[in-house]
Each structure stands twice: as C-alpha cells, then as structure tokens.
C-alpha cells in the first residue's frame, strides 16, 4: 500500500470537518441559505484544540481576527527572526501574508517579545495572550518565542476559523528537555526536501531533537573528506532479487545515496532555525559492514565485504587496532565540525562478538589491555571515544548495550531494549533518553489493517504510544532527574518510499510530542482523541501523508454457508463512531450507527466510515460479502501457526524494481499459515496462491531458531494438515521450480473424500528458506462439484 498525495476526497473531508466543528459553512458569520444582504452573528469558535496540550490555558472573552493587514511587531534580541519565521509559516500554509516591523502602534497587532526578565523554569517557556485588541507572545529566549509561535500557528490553522483566534492566555513550558525522533537514512535514503518536511512537522509539534542514523551495514550516508571511499563504496548496494535488476537490461542496478557535507550543514542549519538539535550517529563497533567494505583493514576478518541488501544483525565489527581507533576519531573530527550540538551518538548496539572471539589480533589487543572479555573490550572503545568527544566539548550517547561494560560517568544512555536499561543507567547516575522498542518504534505497524505498509506486524497502536511514560515508577526523585526525555525511533528497512515514512510517523509522532511536552497530570487519552482530527487538517496543510488506517473501518465476517447468512463485526482502531449503509449509498452522519454485530443475508454490500463531529475521518470503505468472497482468506486474515517462531514480518516482494509490490505476512523463523475454523462442509479442494521472495535476513545467534520442513522432492512440496499442524495430513502437492512470470503460482490441493466440518487448516511449504522462501498470498476453498 503506497500512500498518495492529498486527494480531493481528503480535502472535502477536512472542509466538512471544519464546517461541523464551527457549526457553519461558507463565509464566517453567514448562513449559506440566507439572503445575500442578511447579516448573521459570527459562528462560535470551538475550544482551542492544540497538540501538544499546553501546561495552562485560560479562555477569555471574544476573539482576535487575524488578516493580511494585521501588523506583526517584534521587540527584543532575536524576536524579529522568529516573527519572520511565523509569517513564513502563515504564508506557506494558510496563504496569509504578514509584514514584520520593529515599531508602530500595538493596537490590533501581534507582538513578539523577547524579554530576558521573563520568569521561567525553561528556556522554551512562553506566554501567549490573545485579546480582541491584539496578541502578545512573550518569552525569555528566541527558542521560547518559537515554541509559542507554533501554538499561535496551530490556533490560526484551525480549519474554518478564517483568521479568528479565541481570546485566551496560555502559560506553557515543556515537561522534558529531550523530545526526539531518530530517522534511519542508512537503510533507505531520504531527500533533503523530505527531511525538511519532517523537521518542520516536528517543530510545529514542539519536538526538539533530530537523531540522524547515518551509518549502518546497508549504507554509509555522510561524506567524510578524509575517507572518500566511505561514500564511493559504502553508499551503494545492490537490492535483493528483482529489486536490484534493471528492468530493461537485467543488469545489476545499485541503490545509492549520501549527503555531502554542504547538505549536512544545510539540514543542521534548517533544524537550528526551528530550534531542533541534530544528533549524528556513528555506529560502533557493529553495524559496520558498509565502512569495512570501503576500507577492509577496519574489519575483523579477511573476507571482502560489500554493503549488504539484507536486514537483521550482522557479525561484522570494526577491529580494535590503533589504526581503526584513529580512523574513528578522524571521522568524528569531521562530524564534530558539521554538528554543533552537544551530543554525538556512537551506537554500541547488537555487536555480536563472534569475529572478535575468533580474531588473533583482537584477542592480543584484549590481553594487552588487560580485559577478560569482548564486551569489556567494547567498553574500552566507548571509553576512548567518550574522552575524545569530551575533549571537543561533546557528550557521548549510546544504545543501552554500552551499560554492559564500565561506562564513563558523563556518558548518556538511550534505552531501547525496554526501560530496564534506562532504570539501571539512572540508578548509576547516567542521564537517560527512553526509546523502548515496545512503545516507541515507529517501524512497527499501528493497526492490523490489510492496508498497512510493510514493517513489523507486532502492532504499536496510537493509544499505546500515548500511554507510554518515560519516567519509571521504580526510580526515586533524585534518579528521575536523570530522565532527559523520550524519543521515537524510525528504522527504515521496510520504508522504500517517503509516503511510507510519513505513514509510519504520523499521527503517532503527535502522541510522542504530547508526552514530551505536556505535564503528566494534563495528559488525557480521550481528550487527545478529540483534538486529533484537527491535527490531521494541519498535516494536510504541511503536505504530510499521514496514516489513514487508524481512521478507517475494519470488517470481519463469520458466515453460515448453509444458511446463506453472515455476522459482520465492524471496528475502528481508535474507537471513533461508526456509521454504515447497506443500500450502496455513501454513509453520512444520518446513516445507521453501528453499535452491535450485524446479522445479514448474503450477498450484502456494506459501506462504512468512522465519524467525528458528523464528518467521516477517512474515505468510506466498501465491503462486499457473498458466498464466493467468504471462501477466501488472504495472508493478513490467516493466523500465525502455533509455535511457528512468532517473528512475524510484513514483507514486500522483491519486484518489480520500481513501483508497487505485493506484500506478505510471514513468520521468518518458520513460514506457516493457519486458517482457523475453516468450514470444509461441501469443500473438495483448496487453492493456494504463493509468491517467492529472497530470504534477506541475517539472524546472528538466532539462526538456530530458523527451521523448516525438509523437502522430499526436487523443489519442495505444499503441505496441508487438518486439525492444526500436528493433525492429519490432508495433502502433499509438489511445488514448481519457480513461480510464473508474474511472480506467483497457484497450487490446487485436492482434499480427501469425506473431509468435512470445521477444521484448523495448517499450510506450509517444505524446503530450506534460504536463499528464497515461498510465501502465501491467499487461500481459497473450492466447493465440491455437484
């Protein structure tokens, strides 16, 4: 599923939502059905709907009307720059041009004031006061002024407000100093335009740290002038399968990309203008394949390497030679010059030590250093780099594995394998950023919709992201002060398009932003859910292709084939109101409200949508259920077989080289699918449509968990069991050497005579899953011939 640009339907939905919220359509203060010369009282403005929710908001009386003629005054050091940036946002997103000046009357003006005497507990604090006579935004720093300007922009960007901003007073400041997003540009590369768009959207949600993952096994993405081969060799790889072949010539087609130092400076400056700090990551000692491919002397083995097209955990580590440490320091020297922020991330995660254990050179280095194990040797690397960074007035931060060795006191820990590493680090006196995989990884899917992008189908829904609190109850008051904040993490193995990146990040990043900024006592899921629809409108203004799946309807049917009936259950991931029709018409606010399962006769065509304030939140969806459709299950609808390894991934096909590809749900440790409770009465056969994709995973020490049923024929077999995988073998059908030209093969499995009743059908293909594996696309029950 590839997200599309803002559609006419999306714009219509946003416009309708605005009308509903303002209880008026057309021009503000007019009744569309009234005579042209009639004058109506202005429609009431909705309560301010801001994300993140401010610390304190007091409503006032009346409203301020903002227009292109509104003066924008600036006073204090840096205020004019922030006022100009606010004016640019207003022009670019709302088409409202504002002129900035440092003098003139205050009446009817918006005043931006930097006042060093402003009482605050944070440099990001601000006060926004809106009255019918004018607006005053004040802060002690330009940074605080910018945060307040984003609040004012959100108020102005309320759909249908037409420049009307409710009178109010907001006193606001962040809960945490670190409100971050990590973007992986190593696995898949993003354009500067896309990165700027992400930074803008972060800024307008008051996030302030952009952690940039620039080096990994699959690519080295930053120019280092002293070592040109890092990008000449390390920035290119050949994608797996058909994705790495030119569709015309069949020749290998590399996937390449890196950022020049001038481009890096451009990103850093763009972020700094929005008061976002960029934290670069140089991953050591693991995730180093691309660097070692460029300079083999850096590695721990003599085997030549290439930047890989596979995902997972690789054994390739930087060695521990002095020359390698000097290389890392030289790279950091150039990075320090590019990134003026306080922190530099050195990775430290998933460094499998097999190569070090087998390396005579590394073992000699360990004896010379007087350390007993490889993790302690990694600790010495971290200690040296920490001292090097400290000498350049930088602080080292790394993933929580760095806690497994002696850690310098000033090192900061980013806790990703849960919150336990963060708890340990805080108790030891280290600063901590909480980024647990369980709640903060945006490459995990957000719903179980079949329209989700490729990724990890262990879902992290919006509710779960919002519920996460980065301060563990186990810490005492002193230890809690070490929690700097939280960070969302976006690894991009499965994110081939920018549309997918935005789908994965939004709207979940809004929940991260609110947790990072809003006091814990002011957070409320129900209230956030009410404010979210207006944030979607703001995303539209910014061109953000946010995920529609949380706002869509899902439908599941349980059929009684003999009776010709079905029970249909509708749901929405965020529990918005559902309305539906069965007469072919589009659902509206007047359509039937879904409040219980629907018992229907077949066939039936059902259309449904999730609603807020009387308007659909996404394009209504159509579902048709008939005797034929209820005999089909896609891979998304089938269950994971019990004891199948449970590492379920949502993977896309390797071809075609460009454009859309088929997507499959598959457990990569043991590919197996189960149709639970399949009604086999009157069924004579099962048709299974299979695809075949490369097994592009490195599993390191998990490799022994990869299992499969051995093949007995040349190309393997399709196995179908009834009563689950340990039940009766219903059929064994030989598989072809390869799929057809379209990448698929359909296998017909004749079921034994007398097969009947409801059974759990277990479907597997035999044969080693390396280098390629069969994956199920859909299964279809075929009625027995009369």
XYZ file of C-alpha atoms in Angstrom, residues 559-561 563-566 568 600-604 625-627 629-630:
18
model
C -20.572 -16.940 7.822
C -23.088 -19.728 7.976
C -22.685 -21.022 4.437
C -27.978 -20.759 5.833
C -26.634 -18.112 3.444
C -26.111 -15.623 6.276
C -23.214 -13.887 7.966
C -20.394 -8.846 10.395
C -27.217 -10.140 7.330
C -28.304 -12.305 4.469
C -25.906 -12.904 1.599
C -24.958 -11.256 -0.638
C -24.582 -7.851 1.010
C -19.724 -10.290 1.285
C -21.120 -13.146 -0.759
C -20.766 -16.893 -0.965
C -15.776 -13.966 -1.053
C -16.299 -15.834 2.205
